[in-house]
């Protein structure tokens, strides 16, 4: 933090009324109205900064001192959208080099990166800079994601950058990298889907299916309790149930997980979905599901789907009602 | 009644006291960040009071005159007096006025013109004149216009198709096309589709399963896979499940217990997770969540409009009792 020039002003905070360059400004206090609901007592430095801010804002003073005042106000409360708005007006009026503004937003992000205004401002800058900003934006989001790999704002920004400015070349390998770090990262799986369906480099979902299925099958077998990878696998067959039901890789992945008898809820629910869509299970599937049933559970005979629902109801009790509903839907269908 | 200690019960009176006295310590970060979103704070606090049957404890005229002062020439409302208008605060202002049955103080034409003006050609909505786009704003605009009976001012068909374009392979919705499914965004999209009568665009069984997968062992709900549970998701997930008629798929008893475990039994208020610090936001979502779970003694809340059911009925069914008198 200390290396950034905008931070130096904050090392020792001097009240505005003691700063000679501000002597001509008459501060404008906040009118909180008469309401007793959610009364607020503000910190002094915050009150004074905002009083001077209001004075300049109402006078529409788009100057360099106004710009530095907005820096201070944003550091105190990065959520105040009016301050950000006014800052953009000033930046436009002064025709400031926006590369510096990227540094400012990075400094703010170091304090609190979960702030809508910050990201909206960053997008505004990137939009103005155009494709020369691409690599910086990808690098910036990568930095934020290295601290919090599920950061919603950073992912949104990154997707916007890719779609608006480009820079797809390394995106799939970036997803590989993140999933290697944490295979349970739903955001990274989502990004992977975003890449294979939107990137101009890969030829779309169908062209990618073979390689993606083998990648994902490995993932579900390694960590069968991973909701994200199972959903991704299903998503690879979007609008193509026929291929999904008939791809032996999917059913044999289920079989493999079920044989290990560990963390098999998603494998079992996938098998249930397959059967509901016309998959014809052989004896091997029946034997394995039978082996998961409790001895006292009523034997459903030939109705494998019903047995599956019973097992799921027992091993996933918090969602017992859901599995019971799945079972009731089976009898309705008959 | 001193046997509150074993969880089990909602400390309703404590929460009322907490809301009425949300006293900000002078140097707290919260007092600074609250300043610009005071309108949201008013909505969270006052709706909680109403659900607890204590709305009469506040001075209606004072609050209404403050709200009017927050209105901008454009018709939109700011988060506080003198602040720029934003659709976020405009909805909160309309909701608070609805709570008090004071929507008639509004120049409805003006407010709805402001909100409708935020729609973009592709059907999406911006939050303010600076153009940030998010499905949150689609919900906010649609909810607000519906409460004002002015949905005819926007292109509903385009609004719906934009939301549908944000649907993901898991049945959920993100903030924009391609954005990851997130319970908060799902509430916004499902709510907007419910209000516009377009729920048929949702794969209810698929989304319902994703939503009930959000319940973790402790009984709480998270907002995305592998994230921690949080009381605010009781609202986002539950209301969505109710709107698509799949709420019976989760374990309600366990969720009630989780929310009650997040109460501060000494000073009132509800936090995101057990033993964390309380705030108005999570107090509102906790109480609203319990209301959706039909907890005894709470007014029922409408899952789409996020207002008490009697308030919503007054707006859409009319005010028979007043007419009769
Ligand atoms: Zn929360």
Coordinates of C-alpha atoms in Angstrom, one line a residue, chain A residues 51-311:
Chain A
X51 CA -19.0 18.1 3.5
X52 CA -16.2 19.4 1.2
X53 CA -17.2 16.8 -1.4
X54 CA -20.8 18.0 -1.4
X55 CA -19.6 21.6 -1.7
X56 CA -17.6 20.8 -4.9
X57 CA -20.2 18.5 -6.2
X58 CA -22.9 21.1 -6.0
X59 CA -20.6 23.7 -7.5
X60 CA -19.7 21.1 -10.2
X61 CA -16.0 21.9 -9.8
X62 CA -14.2 19.5 -12.1
X63 CA -10.6 20.3 -11.0
X64 CA -7.5 18.4 -10.0
X65 CA -8.2 19.2 -6.3
X66 CA -11.7 17.8 -6.8
X67 CA -10.1 14.6 -8.3
X68 CA -7.9 14.2 -5.3
X69 CA -10.8 14.8 -2.9
X70 CA -12.8 12.0 -4.6
X71 CA -9.7 9.8 -4.0
X72 CA -9.9 10.5 -0.3
X73 CA -13.7 10.1 -0.2
X74 CA -13.5 6.8 -2.0
X75 CA -10.8 5.5 0.4
X76 CA -13.2 6.3 3.3
X77 CA -16.2 4.7 1.7
X78 CA -15.8 3.0 -1.6
X79 CA -19.5 2.2 -1.7
X80 CA -20.6 5.8 -2.3
X81 CA -21.7 5.8 -5.9
X82 CA -22.2 9.6 -6.1
X83 CA -18.5 10.1 -5.5
X84 CA -17.5 7.6 -8.2
X85 CA -19.9 9.3 -10.7
X86 CA -18.5 12.7 -10.0
X87 CA -14.9 11.3 -10.4
X88 CA -15.8 10.1 -13.9
X89 CA -17.1 13.5 -14.8
X90 CA -13.9 15.0 -13.6
X91 CA -11.7 12.5 -15.4
X92 CA -13.6 13.2 -18.6
X93 CA -13.3 16.9 -18.2
X94 CA -9.6 16.9 -17.3
X95 CA -8.8 14.3 -20.0
X96 CA -6.6 12.5 -17.5
X97 CA -4.5 9.6 -18.7
X98 CA -6.7 6.6 -17.7
X99 CA -3.7 4.3 -17.2
X100 CA -3.2 6.0 -13.9
X101 CA -6.8 5.4 -13.0
X102 CA -6.2 1.7 -13.4
X103 CA -3.6 2.0 -10.6
X104 CA -6.1 3.9 -8.4
X105 CA -8.7 1.2 -8.8
X106 CA -6.1 -1.4 -7.9
X107 CA -5.3 0.4 -4.7
X108 CA -9.0 0.6 -3.8
X109 CA -9.4 -3.1 -4.6
X110 CA -6.6 -3.9 -2.2
X111 CA -8.8 -2.5 0.6
X112 CA -12.1 -3.9 -0.5
X113 CA -12.6 -5.7 -3.8
X114 CA -16.2 -6.7 -3.2
X115 CA -17.7 -3.4 -4.3
X116 CA -20.0 -2.8 -7.3
X117 CA -18.8 0.7 -7.9
X118 CA -15.2 -0.2 -8.1
X119 CA -15.9 -2.8 -10.8
X120 CA -18.2 -0.6 -12.7
X121 CA -15.6 2.1 -12.7
X122 CA -12.9 -0.3 -13.8
X123 CA -15.2 -1.4 -16.7
X124 CA -15.7 2.2 -17.7
X125 CA -12.0 2.7 -17.9
X126 CA -11.4 -0.4 -19.9
X127 CA -14.2 0.5 -22.3
X128 CA -12.5 3.9 -22.9
X129 CA -9.0 2.4 -23.3
X130 CA -10.2 -0.4 -25.6
X131 CA -8.1 -3.4 -26.6
X132 CA -4.9 -1.9 -25.2
X133 CA -6.4 -2.7 -21.8
X134 CA -7.0 -6.4 -22.5
X135 CA -3.9 -7.9 -21.0
X136 CA -4.0 -5.6 -18.0
X137 CA -7.6 -6.5 -17.2
X138 CA -6.9 -10.2 -17.5
X139 CA -3.9 -9.8 -15.3
X140 CA -5.9 -7.7 -12.8
X141 CA -8.7 -10.2 -12.4
X142 CA -6.2 -13.0 -12.2
X143 CA -4.6 -11.2 -9.3
X144 CA -7.9 -10.9 -7.5
X145 CA -8.8 -14.5 -8.3
X146 CA -5.6 -15.7 -6.9
X147 CA -6.8 -14.3 -3.5
X148 CA -10.4 -15.5 -3.9
X149 CA -11.0 -17.9 -6.8
X150 CA -14.8 -17.5 -6.6
X151 CA -14.8 -13.7 -6.6
X152 CA -18.1 -13.0 -8.4
X153 CA -17.2 -9.4 -9.5
X154 CA -13.8 -10.5 -10.8
X155 CA -15.4 -13.3 -12.8
X156 CA -18.0 -11.0 -14.3
X157 CA -15.4 -8.5 -15.2
X158 CA -13.2 -11.1 -16.8
X159 CA -16.1 -12.5 -18.9
X160 CA -16.9 -9.0 -20.0
X161 CA -13.3 -8.3 -21.0
X162 CA -13.1 -11.6 -23.0
X163 CA -16.3 -10.9 -24.9
X164 CA -15.7 -7.2 -25.4
X165 CA -12.0 -6.9 -25.9
X166 CA -10.9 -10.5 -26.6
X167 CA -7.9 -12.3 -25.1
X168 CA -9.2 -15.9 -25.3
X169 CA -5.9 -17.5 -26.1
X170 CA -4.9 -18.8 -22.7
X171 CA -8.4 -18.9 -21.1
X172 CA -8.9 -22.7 -21.2
X173 CA -5.5 -23.4 -19.7
X174 CA -6.3 -20.8 -17.0
X175 CA -9.4 -22.9 -16.2
X176 CA -7.2 -26.0 -16.1
X177 CA -4.9 -24.3 -13.7
X178 CA -7.6 -23.2 -11.4
X179 CA -9.3 -26.6 -11.4
X180 CA -6.0 -28.2 -10.7
X181 CA -5.7 -26.0 -7.6
X182 CA -9.3 -26.7 -6.5
X183 CA -11.4 -29.1 -8.5
X184 CA -14.5 -28.1 -6.5
X185 CA -14.3 -24.5 -7.7
X186 CA -17.7 -24.0 -9.3
X187 CA -16.7 -20.6 -10.7
X188 CA -13.9 -22.2 -12.7
X189 CA -16.2 -24.9 -14.0
X190 CA -18.6 -22.1 -15.0
X191 CA -15.8 -20.3 -16.8
X192 CA -14.8 -23.5 -18.5
X193 CA -18.3 -23.8 -19.9
X194 CA -18.2 -20.1 -20.9
X195 CA -15.0 -20.6 -22.8
X196 CA -16.0 -23.7 -24.7
X197 CA -19.3 -22.2 -25.7
X198 CA -18.2 -18.7 -26.4
X199 CA -14.5 -18.7 -27.4
X200 CA -14.0 -18.2 -31.1
X201 CA -10.9 -20.5 -30.9
X202 CA -12.4 -23.8 -30.0
X203 CA -15.2 -24.4 -32.5
X204 CA -18.0 -24.6 -29.9
X205 CA -19.6 -27.2 -27.6
X206 CA -19.9 -30.1 -30.1
X207 CA -16.3 -29.8 -31.3
X208 CA -15.1 -29.8 -27.8
X209 CA -17.3 -32.6 -26.5
X210 CA -15.0 -35.6 -26.9
X211 CA -12.0 -34.0 -25.1
X212 CA -14.1 -32.3 -22.5
X213 CA -16.0 -35.5 -21.6
X214 CA -12.8 -37.4 -21.0
X215 CA -11.4 -34.6 -18.9
X216 CA -14.6 -34.4 -16.8
X217 CA -15.0 -38.1 -16.4
X218 CA -11.6 -38.2 -14.8
X219 CA -12.7 -35.4 -12.5
X220 CA -15.9 -37.1 -11.4
X221 CA -14.2 -40.4 -10.7
X222 CA -11.4 -38.7 -8.7
X223 CA -13.9 -36.7 -6.6
X224 CA -17.4 -38.2 -7.0
X225 CA -18.8 -35.8 -4.3
X226 CA -18.2 -32.8 -6.6
X227 CA -21.5 -31.3 -7.6
X228 CA -19.9 -28.9 -10.1
X229 CA -18.1 -31.5 -12.3
X230 CA -21.2 -33.7 -12.5
X231 CA -23.3 -30.7 -13.6
X232 CA -20.7 -29.8 -16.1
X233 CA -20.7 -33.3 -17.6
X234 CA -24.4 -33.1 -18.0
X235 CA -24.1 -29.6 -19.6
X236 CA -21.7 -31.0 -22.3
X237 CA -24.8 -32.8 -23.7
X238 CA -27.0 -29.7 -23.7
X239 CA -30.0 -30.2 -26.1
X240 CA -28.7 -33.7 -27.0
X241 CA -30.1 -36.2 -24.5
X242 CA -29.7 -39.0 -27.1
X243 CA -25.9 -38.7 -27.1
X244 CA -25.9 -38.3 -23.3
X245 CA -27.9 -41.5 -22.7
X246 CA -25.8 -43.5 -25.3
X247 CA -22.3 -42.3 -24.4
X248 CA -20.9 -45.3 -22.6
X249 CA -18.3 -43.0 -20.9
X250 CA -21.1 -41.4 -18.8
X251 CA -22.8 -44.6 -17.6
X252 CA -19.5 -46.4 -16.9
X253 CA -18.3 -43.4 -14.9
X254 CA -21.4 -43.9 -12.7
X255 CA -20.7 -47.6 -12.5
X256 CA -17.1 -47.0 -11.4
X257 CA -18.1 -44.6 -8.6
X258 CA -20.9 -46.9 -7.5
X259 CA -18.6 -49.9 -7.3
X260 CA -16.3 -48.0 -4.9
X261 CA -19.4 -47.4 -2.7
X262 CA -18.1 -44.0 -1.6
X263 CA -19.6 -40.6 -2.1
X264 CA -21.9 -41.9 -4.7
X265 CA -25.0 -39.6 -4.4
X266 CA -24.3 -37.7 -7.7
X267 CA -23.4 -40.9 -9.5
X268 CA -26.6 -42.5 -8.4
X269 CA -28.7 -39.4 -9.3
X270 CA -27.0 -39.3 -12.7
X271 CA -27.9 -43.0 -13.3
X272 CA -31.5 -42.2 -12.3
X273 CA -31.6 -39.4 -14.8
X274 CA -30.1 -41.6 -17.5
X275 CA -32.7 -44.3 -16.8
X276 CA -35.5 -41.6 -16.9
X277 CA -34.3 -40.6 -20.3
X278 CA -34.3 -44.1 -21.7
X279 CA -31.0 -45.7 -20.7
X280 CA -31.2 -49.5 -20.5
X281 CA -29.2 -50.7 -17.5
X282 CA -27.7 -54.2 -17.7
X283 CA -27.5 -56.6 -14.8
X284 CA -24.2 -55.1 -13.6
X285 CA -26.0 -51.9 -12.7
X286 CA -28.8 -53.8 -10.9
X287 CA -26.4 -55.8 -8.8
X288 CA -24.5 -52.7 -7.8
X289 CA -27.6 -50.8 -6.7
X290 CA -28.9 -53.9 -4.9
X291 CA -25.6 -53.9 -3.0
X292 CA -26.2 -50.3 -1.9
X293 CA -29.7 -51.1 -0.6
X294 CA -30.3 -52.1 3.0
X295 CA -31.3 -55.7 3.6
X296 CA -34.6 -54.7 5.1
X297 CA -35.6 -52.2 2.4
X298 CA -38.4 -53.6 0.3
X299 CA -37.1 -55.1 -2.9
X300 CA -38.5 -53.3 -5.8
X301 CA -37.9 -56.3 -8.1
X302 CA -37.3 -55.2 -11.6
X303 CA -37.8 -51.4 -10.9
X304 CA -34.2 -50.2 -10.7
X305 CA -35.2 -46.5 -10.7
X306 CA -37.4 -47.0 -7.6
X307 CA -34.6 -48.7 -5.8
X308 CA -32.2 -45.9 -6.6
X309 CA -34.7 -43.4 -5.2
X310 CA -34.9 -45.4 -2.0
X311 CA -31.2 -45.5 -1.6

